[in-house]
C-alpha cells in the first residue's frame, strides 16, 4: 500500500540524483547541467554548466562539503559546496578539480569516507577504473579490465575495490596488494578467484555492507544478487520485472519499524528558477534565506567591500607618490641634485682635512 507522497516536476529528464548526507541539499543532473536545491524550502540555489554532455552520476562526500559529478564528456569534476553557494548567480564557479584521464564516458562514481581527505573511484567505458585523492586531485591507481566498467564501489575499510563489467562479471581489486603500482591490468584468467560470476547482463550498481562481508549488485538481467565476498558465492537472488538501474545497502532509519512514522517537515515543491530571480508573485513563501559571505544588499558595506576599497586607496596613493606630475618630479630632482652637490663639497673638505693631518710632518 505504498502511496506517492509528493510529485515534483523537474526542469527536464533527470539522469542522476543524489542527496547530501546531512539532508540539506539535493543534486540532480538534467542534460549537461547540475541543479542544486535546498530541501527545507525548495529554492534552486545553483545551476552548474561545466560539463559538455549529459550527466551520468553524482555523489557527495560523507561530510557534505564536496560533491563529484561525472558525465559522457569523459570528465569527472570535484566541486566545493561552499564555493558554489557563495558564487554570484551570474557567475559559474570553477570546480576544485577536473579529472580528464578517462577516454570514454564516465559511468559511475563512488566517494569514500574522510571528508576532504577521502578517496574517490571512477568507472568508465574505456575499460578502466581509477582511484583519486580528493584533497590533492592526484591519481592514485588505474586498473585496466577486459570489458567496459559500469559500476564501482569500495568497502568501508578501502581494502578492496569492486567493479561491475558490461559482461555481467564483478571484479575484486585488492588496493593493498604488493608491489604498489599506479597502473595495473586485471587479468581474469590469472585472478579467477577474485571474480563474481552470475549476472547475464551488464552490472549497473554495487554496494558493500557496513561490515564488509556482503556485496549487493543490480543488473540489466532484471535481478539483484547478494554475494558473500569471501567465498564469492551468491546468497540470494531477487527477480524484478525490468532492468535494475540502482540498488544499495543502507542502515535502517529509527522510524522504519514505526507504522505511523511520517516526515515531520513536509517536502516543498522544488523551484525551477534560481533563487532571487523569481518575481514576488511566484515565490509564495514568507521565508528568508541567509547566505553568509555575500555582498549585502543595503547601504552598509560588507567586510570584503571595505577591504577592496582600502586596497584601492592604498594603491592609488602609492602610485601618486611614486610618479606624481612632471612639474613636481622636476622640482624633486633639482632638490636632490643640490643636496648631492652639497654632500660632495662636504666630503671633499673632509678628505682634504684628513690628508693634511696625516701628511703633516712630525716636529
C-alpha positions as a LaTeX table, in Angstrom:
\begin{tabular}{lrrr}
\hline
Residue & $x$ (\AA) & $y$ (\AA) & $z$ (\AA) \\
\hline
Unk1 & 0.00 & 0.00 & 0.00 \\
Unk2 & 2.81 & 2.38 & $-0.80$ \\
Unk3 & 1.48 & 5.80 & $-1.71$ \\
Unk4 & 3.22 & 8.58 & $-3.58$ \\
Unk5 & 3.69 & 11.35 & $-1.03$ \\
Unk6 & 4.57 & 14.09 & $-3.46$ \\
Unk7 & 5.37 & 14.57 & $-7.12$ \\
Unk8 & 7.98 & 17.19 & $-8.01$ \\
Unk9 & 8.36 & 18.30 & $-11.61$ \\
Unk10 & 11.98 & 18.98 & $-12.62$ \\
Unk11 & 13.19 & 21.21 & $-15.49$ \\
Unk12 & 13.91 & 18.14 & $-17.64$ \\
Unk13 & 14.57 & 14.39 & $-17.58$ \\
Unk14 & 16.75 & 13.58 & $-14.56$ \\
Unk15 & 19.68 & 11.32 & $-15.43$ \\
Unk16 & 21.18 & 11.13 & $-11.92$ \\
Unk17 & 20.13 & 12.20 & $-8.45$ \\
Unk18 & 21.70 & 12.32 & $-5.00$ \\
Unk19 & 21.12 & 13.90 & $-1.59$ \\
Unk20 & 23.72 & 15.26 & 0.80 \\
Unk21 & 24.34 & 13.04 & 3.85 \\
Unk22 & 23.21 & 15.85 & 6.17 \\
Unk23 & 19.88 & 16.02 & 4.33 \\
Unk24 & 20.10 & 19.71 & 3.47 \\
Unk25 & 20.66 & 19.64 & $-0.29$ \\
Unk26 & 19.54 & 17.72 & $-3.38$ \\
Unk27 & 21.61 & 17.40 & $-6.56$ \\
Unk28 & 20.13 & 16.41 & $-9.90$ \\
Unk29 & 21.66 & 16.00 & $-13.34$ \\
Unk30 & 19.44 & 17.36 & $-16.11$ \\
Unk31 & 21.10 & 17.06 & $-19.53$ \\
Unk32 & 24.57 & 18.62 & $-19.12$ \\
Unk33 & 23.56 & 20.80 & $-16.14$ \\
Unk34 & 23.76 & 20.21 & $-12.39$ \\
Unk35 & 20.83 & 21.55 & $-10.35$ \\
Unk36 & 21.28 & 22.23 & $-6.64$ \\
Unk37 & 18.19 & 22.60 & $-4.44$ \\
Unk38 & 17.78 & 23.35 & $-0.74$ \\
Unk39 & 15.48 & 20.72 & 0.75 \\
Unk40 & 13.92 & 22.83 & 3.51 \\
Unk41 & 12.37 & 25.47 & 1.23 \\
Unk42 & 12.74 & 24.09 & $-2.30$ \\
Unk43 & 14.89 & 27.01 & $-3.50$ \\
Unk44 & 17.05 & 26.38 & $-6.55$ \\
Unk45 & 20.44 & 27.62 & $-5.36$ \\
Unk46 & 22.67 & 26.98 & $-8.40$ \\
Unk47 & 22.75 & 25.65 & $-11.95$ \\
Unk48 & 26.24 & 24.45 & $-12.88$ \\
Unk49 & 27.10 & 24.16 & $-16.57$ \\
Unk50 & 30.68 & 22.91 & $-16.76$ \\
Unk51 & 30.05 & 19.58 & $-18.48$ \\
Unk52 & 29.76 & 19.34 & $-22.24$ \\
Unk53 & 27.50 & 16.28 & $-22.43$ \\
Unk54 & 24.79 & 14.65 & $-20.32$ \\
Unk55 & 25.44 & 13.90 & $-16.65$ \\
Unk56 & 25.69 & 10.23 & $-15.70$ \\
Unk57 & 26.45 & 10.22 & $-11.95$ \\
Unk58 & 26.61 & 12.44 & $-8.86$ \\
Unk59 & 27.79 & 11.80 & $-5.30$ \\
Unk60 & 28.59 & 13.73 & $-2.10$ \\
Unk61 & 31.47 & 13.31 & 0.31 \\
Unk62 & 30.45 & 11.98 & 3.72 \\
Unk63 & 30.78 & 15.45 & 5.33 \\
Unk64 & 28.54 & 17.05 & 2.64 \\
Unk65 & 31.19 & 19.71 & 1.89 \\
Unk66 & 32.17 & 18.44 & $-1.57$ \\
Unk67 & 30.37 & 16.67 & $-4.38$ \\
Unk68 & 31.53 & 14.92 & $-7.54$ \\
Unk69 & 29.96 & 14.81 & $-10.98$ \\
Unk70 & 30.63 & 12.55 & $-13.95$ \\
Unk71 & 29.32 & 12.82 & $-17.50$ \\
Unk72 & 29.50 & 11.44 & $-21.01$ \\
Unk73 & 32.17 & 14.03 & $-21.85$ \\
Unk74 & 34.74 & 11.77 & $-20.07$ \\
Unk75 & 35.22 & 14.34 & $-17.29$ \\
Unk76 & 34.81 & 13.92 & $-13.54$ \\
Unk77 & 34.61 & 17.19 & $-11.60$ \\
Unk78 & 35.07 & 17.85 & $-7.88$ \\
Unk79 & 33.04 & 20.75 & $-6.50$ \\
Unk80 & 33.33 & 22.63 & $-3.22$ \\
Unk81 & 29.79 & 23.18 & $-1.96$ \\
Unk82 & 30.71 & 26.39 & $-0.10$ \\
Unk83 & 32.21 & 27.95 & $-3.25$ \\
Unk84 & 29.11 & 27.02 & $-5.23$ \\
Unk85 & 26.75 & 28.55 & $-2.66$ \\
Unk86 & 28.75 & 31.80 & $-2.36$ \\
Unk87 & 29.07 & 32.41 & $-6.09$ \\
Unk88 & 27.04 & 35.17 & $-7.68$ \\
Unk89 & 24.07 & 33.92 & $-9.75$ \\
Unk90 & 25.58 & 35.41 & $-12.91$ \\
Unk91 & 28.86 & 33.52 & $-12.44$ \\
Unk92 & 29.60 & 29.82 & $-12.81$ \\
Unk93 & 32.03 & 28.74 & $-10.07$ \\
Unk94 & 35.09 & 26.75 & $-11.02$ \\
Unk95 & 35.34 & 23.14 & $-9.83$ \\
Unk96 & 38.09 & 22.32 & $-7.37$ \\
Unk97 & 39.47 & 19.55 & $-9.59$ \\
Unk98 & 38.93 & 18.46 & $-13.19$ \\
Unk99 & 39.79 & 14.81 & $-13.78$ \\
Unk100 & 40.26 & 14.18 & $-17.50$ \\
Unk101 & 42.21 & 10.92 & $-17.56$ \\
Unk102 & 39.32 & 8.82 & $-18.91$ \\
Unk103 & 38.93 & 8.48 & $-22.67$ \\
Unk104 & 35.27 & 7.37 & $-22.78$ \\
Unk105 & 32.13 & 8.38 & $-20.82$ \\
Unk106 & 32.13 & 8.16 & $-17.03$ \\
Unk107 & 29.60 & 5.54 & $-15.87$ \\
Unk108 & 29.83 & 5.61 & $-12.07$ \\
Unk109 & 31.36 & 7.44 & $-9.10$ \\
Unk110 & 31.99 & 6.40 & $-5.53$ \\
Unk111 & 33.35 & 8.55 & $-2.70$ \\
Unk112 & 34.90 & 7.01 & 0.40 \\
Unk113 & 34.99 & 8.29 & 3.95 \\
Unk114 & 37.15 & 11.09 & 5.28 \\
Unk115 & 35.54 & 14.32 & 4.06 \\
Unk116 & 38.06 & 16.39 & 2.05 \\
Unk117 & 40.73 & 13.72 & 2.71 \\
Unk118 & 38.63 & 10.95 & 1.19 \\
Unk119 & 39.41 & 8.94 & $-1.91$ \\
Unk120 & 37.06 & 8.64 & $-4.85$ \\
Unk121 & 36.68 & 5.95 & $-7.50$ \\
Unk122 & 35.53 & 6.48 & $-11.08$ \\
Unk123 & 34.39 & 3.91 & $-13.65$ \\
Unk124 & 34.31 & 4.35 & $-17.40$ \\
Unk125 & 33.51 & 2.65 & $-20.66$ \\
Unk126 & 37.21 & 2.88 & $-21.52$ \\
Unk127 & 37.61 & $-0.38$ & $-19.52$ \\
Unk128 & 39.33 & 1.33 & $-16.60$ \\
Unk129 & 38.51 & 2.16 & $-13.00$ \\
Unk130 & 40.56 & 4.86 & $-11.33$ \\
Unk131 & 41.15 & 5.83 & $-7.71$ \\
Unk132 & 41.73 & 9.51 & $-6.87$ \\
Unk133 & 42.59 & 11.66 & $-3.88$ \\
Unk134 & 40.11 & 14.49 & $-3.40$ \\
Unk135 & 42.39 & 16.80 & $-1.38$ \\
Unk136 & 45.17 & 16.96 & $-3.98$ \\
Unk137 & 43.32 & 15.72 & $-7.06$ \\
Unk138 & 46.11 & 13.21 & $-7.73$ \\
Unk139 & 45.52 & 9.90 & $-9.50$ \\
Unk140 & 46.40 & 7.06 & $-7.10$ \\
Unk141 & 45.54 & 3.96 & $-9.14$ \\
Unk142 & 44.32 & 2.99 & $-12.60$ \\
Unk143 & 43.14 & $-0.57$ & $-13.29$ \\
Unk144 & 42.57 & $-1.81$ & $-16.84$ \\
Unk145 & 39.99 & $-4.55$ & $-17.48$ \\
Unk146 & 38.92 & $-6.60$ & $-20.48$ \\
Unk147 & 35.44 & $-5.04$ & $-20.60$ \\
Unk148 & 33.85 & $-1.66$ & $-20.04$ \\
Unk149 & 33.12 & $-0.86$ & $-16.39$ \\
Unk150 & 29.58 & 0.23 & $-15.47$ \\
Unk151 & 29.72 & 0.36 & $-11.65$ \\
Unk152 & 32.33 & 0.81 & $-8.94$ \\
Unk153 & 32.39 & 0.82 & $-5.13$ \\
Unk154 & 34.77 & 0.37 & $-2.19$ \\
Unk155 & 34.40 & $-1.46$ & 1.08 \\
Unk156 & 34.33 & 0.62 & 4.26 \\
Unk157 & 37.99 & $-0.07$ & 5.10 \\
Unk158 & 39.00 & 0.57 & 1.46 \\
Unk159 & 40.95 & $-2.67$ & 1.18 \\
Unk160 & 39.07 & $-3.71$ & $-1.96$ \\
Unk161 & 37.52 & $-2.01$ & $-4.97$ \\
Unk162 & 34.63 & $-3.77$ & $-6.71$ \\
Unk163 & 33.96 & $-3.11$ & $-10.39$ \\
Unk164 & 30.95 & $-4.27$ & $-12.39$ \\
Unk165 & 31.52 & $-5.04$ & $-16.06$ \\
Unk166 & 29.34 & $-4.92$ & $-19.15$ \\
Unk167 & 29.51 & $-8.72$ & $-19.49$ \\
Unk168 & 27.95 & $-9.29$ & $-16.05$ \\
Unk169 & 31.20 & $-10.00$ & $-14.21$ \\
Unk170 & 32.11 & $-8.30$ & $-10.93$ \\
Unk171 & 35.84 & $-7.84$ & $-10.30$ \\
Unk172 & 37.51 & $-7.50$ & $-6.90$ \\
Unk173 & 40.68 & $-5.39$ & $-6.92$ \\
Unk174 & 42.99 & $-5.54$ & $-3.90$ \\
Unk175 & 44.09 & $-1.98$ & $-3.10$ \\
Unk176 & 46.76 & $-3.09$ & $-0.63$ \\
Unk177 & 48.45 & $-5.60$ & $-2.94$ \\
Unk178 & 52.25 & $-5.52$ & $-3.14$ \\
Unk179 & 54.08 & $-4.19$ & $-5.08$ \\
Unk180 & 52.21 & $-0.91$ & $-5.32$ \\
Unk181 & 51.63 & 0.10 & $-8.94$ \\
Unk182 & 49.79 & 3.14 & $-10.21$ \\
Unk183 & 48.85 & 1.42 & $-13.48$ \\
Unk184 & 47.64 & $-2.13$ & $-13.18$ \\
Unk185 & 45.95 & $-4.63$ & $-15.52$ \\
Unk186 & 43.32 & $-7.04$ & $-14.15$ \\
Unk187 & 43.76 & $-10.35$ & $-15.95$ \\
Unk188 & 40.69 & $-12.51$ & $-15.43$ \\
Unk189 & 42.48 & $-15.78$ & $-16.17$ \\
Unk190 & 45.17 & $-15.17$ & $-13.58$ \\
Unk191 & 42.84 & $-13.72$ & $-10.92$ \\
Unk192 & 39.90 & $-16.06$ & $-11.37$ \\
Unk193 & 39.32 & $-16.23$ & $-7.60$ \\
Unk194 & 38.52 & $-12.52$ & $-7.50$ \\
Unk195 & 35.57 & $-12.53$ & $-9.91$ \\
Unk196 & 31.88 & $-12.79$ & $-9.01$ \\
Unk197 & 30.07 & $-14.72$ & $-11.77$ \\
Unk198 & 26.30 & $-14.99$ & $-12.06$ \\
Unk199 & 24.81 & $-11.99$ & $-13.84$ \\
Unk200 & 23.95 & $-12.48$ & $-17.50$ \\
Unk201 & 23.99 & $-8.81$ & $-18.48$ \\
Unk202 & 25.79 & $-5.62$ & $-17.54$ \\
Unk203 & 26.12 & $-4.76$ & $-13.84$ \\
Unk204 & 24.65 & $-1.33$ & $-13.15$ \\
Unk205 & 25.14 & $-0.83$ & $-9.39$ \\
Unk206 & 27.21 & $-2.15$ & $-6.49$ \\
Unk207 & 27.03 & $-1.69$ & $-2.73$ \\
Unk208 & 29.00 & $-3.20$ & 0.17 \\
Unk209 & 27.59 & $-3.83$ & 3.65 \\
Unk210 & 28.98 & $-1.92$ & 6.62 \\
Unk211 & 30.86 & $-4.94$ & 7.98 \\
Unk212 & 32.44 & $-5.61$ & 4.58 \\
Unk213 & 31.10 & $-9.17$ & 4.29 \\
Unk214 & 28.25 & $-8.76$ & 1.77 \\
Unk215 & 28.08 & $-7.29$ & $-1.72$ \\
Unk216 & 24.83 & $-6.21$ & $-3.38$ \\
Unk217 & 24.66 & $-5.96$ & $-7.17$ \\
Unk218 & 21.99 & $-4.99$ & $-9.68$ \\
Unk219 & 21.98 & $-5.79$ & $-13.37$ \\
Unk220 & 20.12 & $-5.39$ & $-16.63$ \\
Unk221 & 19.32 & $-9.10$ & $-16.43$ \\
Unk222 & 16.43 & $-8.00$ & $-14.15$ \\
Unk223 & 17.95 & $-9.44$ & $-10.98$ \\
Unk224 & 19.53 & $-8.17$ & $-7.77$ \\
Unk225 & 22.06 & $-10.50$ & $-6.18$ \\
Unk226 & 23.52 & $-10.64$ & $-2.69$ \\
Unk227 & 27.04 & $-12.09$ & $-2.53$ \\
Unk228 & 29.33 & $-13.36$ & 0.20 \\
Unk229 & 32.56 & $-11.51$ & $-0.52$ \\
Unk230 & 34.93 & $-14.03$ & 0.99 \\
Unk231 & 33.59 & $-17.09$ & $-0.85$ \\
Unk232 & 32.27 & $-15.24$ & $-3.94$ \\
Unk233 & 29.03 & $-17.24$ & $-3.61$ \\
Unk234 & 25.60 & $-15.81$ & $-4.42$ \\
Unk235 & 23.48 & $-15.97$ & $-1.25$ \\
Unk236 & 20.22 & $-14.62$ & $-2.63$ \\
Unk237 & 18.71 & $-13.61$ & $-5.96$ \\
Unk238 & 15.80 & $-11.16$ & $-6.20$ \\
Unk239 & 13.96 & $-11.03$ & $-9.54$ \\
Unk240 & 12.45 & $-7.85$ & $-10.96$ \\
Unk241 & 10.20 & $-7.07$ & $-13.90$ \\
Unk242 & 12.71 & $-4.91$ & $-15.70$ \\
Unk243 & 16.36 & $-3.86$ & $-15.78$ \\
Unk244 & 17.70 & $-2.83$ & $-12.37$ \\
Unk245 & 19.30 & 0.62 & $-12.52$ \\
Unk246 & 20.07 & 1.29 & $-8.85$ \\
Unk247 & 20.33 & $-0.67$ & $-5.61$ \\
Unk248 & 22.26 & 0.00 & $-2.42$ \\
Unk249 & 22.57 & $-1.14$ & 1.18 \\
Unk250 & 21.54 & 1.45 & 3.76 \\
Unk251 & 21.22 & 1.45 & 7.53 \\
Unk252 & 17.56 & 1.28 & 8.53 \\
Unk253 & 16.28 & 4.58 & 9.96 \\
Unk254 & 14.94 & 4.56 & 13.51 \\
Unk255 & 11.31 & 5.20 & 12.49 \\
Unk256 & 11.28 & 2.50 & 9.79 \\
Unk257 & 9.56 & $-0.04$ & 12.07 \\
Unk258 & 7.06 & 2.56 & 13.30 \\
Unk259 & 3.90 & 2.18 & 11.18 \\
Unk260 & 2.80 & 5.74 & 12.00 \\
Unk261 & 6.18 & 7.29 & 11.25 \\
Unk262 & 5.85 & 10.20 & 8.84 \\
Unk263 & 8.19 & 13.06 & 7.96 \\
Unk264 & 7.81 & 15.87 & 10.49 \\
Unk265 & 8.54 & 18.54 & 7.86 \\
Unk266 & 6.62 & 18.40 & 4.55 \\
Unk267 & 8.79 & 18.46 & 1.45 \\
Unk268 & 8.20 & 21.67 & $-0.54$ \\
Unk269 & 7.98 & 21.87 & $-4.30$ \\
Unk270 & 11.35 & 22.47 & $-5.91$ \\
Unk271 & 11.66 & 25.74 & $-7.78$ \\
Unk272 & 12.52 & 25.80 & $-11.49$ \\
Unk273 & 14.17 & 29.22 & $-11.29$ \\
Unk274 & 17.27 & 30.36 & $-9.44$ \\
Unk275 & 16.64 & 31.81 & $-6.01$ \\
Unk276 & 16.46 & 35.60 & $-6.19$ \\
Unk277 & 15.39 & 35.74 & $-9.85$ \\
Unk278 & 11.71 & 34.84 & $-9.32$ \\
Unk279 & 9.07 & 37.53 & $-9.12$ \\
Unk280 & 7.42 & 38.19 & $-5.78$ \\
Unk281 & 4.16 & 36.66 & $-7.01$ \\
Unk282 & 5.83 & 33.36 & $-7.86$ \\
Unk283 & 7.70 & 32.91 & $-4.60$ \\
Unk284 & 4.66 & 32.18 & $-2.48$ \\
Unk285 & 6.64 & 31.75 & 0.74 \\
Unk286 & 7.42 & 34.13 & 3.53 \\
Unk287 & 10.74 & 32.57 & 4.47 \\
Unk288 & 14.06 & 34.29 & 4.07 \\
Unk289 & 17.36 & 32.56 & 3.30 \\
Unk290 & 20.61 & 33.93 & 4.71 \\
Unk291 & 23.78 & 33.27 & 2.70 \\
Unk292 & 26.93 & 34.10 & 4.62 \\
Unk293 & 29.75 & 35.89 & 2.86 \\
Unk294 & 27.73 & 37.51 & 0.07 \\
Unk295 & 27.74 & 41.26 & $-0.60$ \\
Unk296 & 24.97 & 42.82 & 1.42 \\
Unk297 & 22.12 & 44.46 & $-0.44$ \\
Unk298 & 21.70 & 47.50 & 1.87 \\
Unk299 & 23.85 & 50.64 & 2.05 \\
Unk300 & 26.17 & 49.22 & 4.69 \\
Unk301 & 29.43 & 47.99 & 3.23 \\
Unk302 & 30.49 & 44.42 & 3.81 \\
Unk303 & 33.93 & 43.45 & 5.04 \\
Unk304 & 35.04 & 42.41 & 1.54 \\
Unk305 & 33.89 & 45.71 & 0.06 \\
Unk306 & 35.70 & 47.70 & 2.77 \\
Unk307 & 38.90 & 45.72 & 2.25 \\
Unk308 & 38.73 & 46.16 & $-1.51$ \\
Unk309 & 38.17 & 49.92 & $-1.14$ \\
Unk310 & 41.07 & 50.24 & 1.31 \\
Unk311 & 43.45 & 48.40 & $-1.02$ \\
Unk312 & 42.38 & 50.59 & $-3.93$ \\
Unk313 & 43.10 & 53.77 & $-1.94$ \\
Unk314 & 46.47 & 52.44 & $-0.79$ \\
Unk315 & 47.45 & 51.55 & $-4.34$ \\
Unk316 & 46.38 & 54.92 & $-5.76$ \\
Unk317 & 48.32 & 56.80 & $-3.03$ \\
Unk318 & 51.41 & 54.73 & $-3.70$ \\
Unk319 & 51.17 & 55.45 & $-7.41$ \\
Unk320 & 50.86 & 59.18 & $-6.80$ \\
Unk321 & 53.90 & 59.19 & $-4.51$ \\
Unk322 & 56.00 & 57.23 & $-6.98$ \\
Unk323 & 55.01 & 59.01 & $-10.16$ \\
Unk324 & 53.34 & 62.35 & $-9.49$ \\
Unk325 & 53.07 & 65.01 & $-12.17$ \\
Unk326 & 56.07 & 66.11 & $-14.25$ \\
Unk327 & 56.48 & 69.52 & $-12.57$ \\
Unk328 & 56.56 & 68.08 & $-9.06$ \\
Unk329 & 59.01 & 65.42 & $-10.21$ \\
Unk330 & 61.33 & 68.01 & $-11.78$ \\
Unk331 & 61.40 & 70.05 & $-8.53$ \\
Unk332 & 62.25 & 66.91 & $-6.56$ \\
Unk333 & 65.10 & 66.06 & $-8.98$ \\
Unk334 & 66.61 & 69.56 & $-8.74$ \\
Unk335 & 66.45 & 69.49 & $-4.92$ \\
Unk336 & 68.15 & 66.12 & $-4.84$ \\
Unk337 & 70.87 & 67.31 & $-7.22$ \\
Unk338 & 71.61 & 70.31 & $-4.99$ \\
Unk339 & 71.76 & 68.06 & $-1.95$ \\
Unk340 & 74.17 & 65.69 & $-3.72$ \\
Unk341 & 76.36 & 68.63 & $-4.74$ \\
Unk342 & 76.47 & 69.90 & $-1.14$ \\
Unk343 & 77.36 & 66.46 & 0.18 \\
Unk344 & 80.19 & 66.17 & $-2.37$ \\
Unk345 & 81.66 & 69.50 & $-1.19$ \\
Unk346 & 81.49 & 68.38 & 2.45 \\
Unk347 & 83.09 & 65.07 & 1.54 \\
Unk348 & 85.92 & 66.83 & $-0.35$ \\
Unk349 & 86.59 & 69.18 & 2.58 \\
Unk350 & 86.75 & 66.23 & 4.97 \\
Unk351 & 89.14 & 64.43 & 2.65 \\
Unk352 & 91.44 & 67.44 & 2.33 \\
Unk353 & 91.44 & 68.00 & 6.09 \\
Unk354 & 92.25 & 64.32 & 6.79 \\
Unk355 & 95.00 & 64.33 & 4.19 \\
Unk356 & 96.65 & 67.40 & 5.75 \\
Unk357 & 96.57 & 65.87 & 9.22 \\
Unk358 & 98.06 & 62.61 & 8.02 \\
Unk359 & 100.81 & 64.14 & 5.85 \\
Unk360 & 101.77 & 66.81 & 8.36 \\
Unk361 & 105.48 & 66.28 & 9.29 \\
Unk362 & 106.23 & 65.38 & 12.86 \\
Unk363 & 108.01 & 68.01 & 15.00 \\
\hline
\end{tabular}
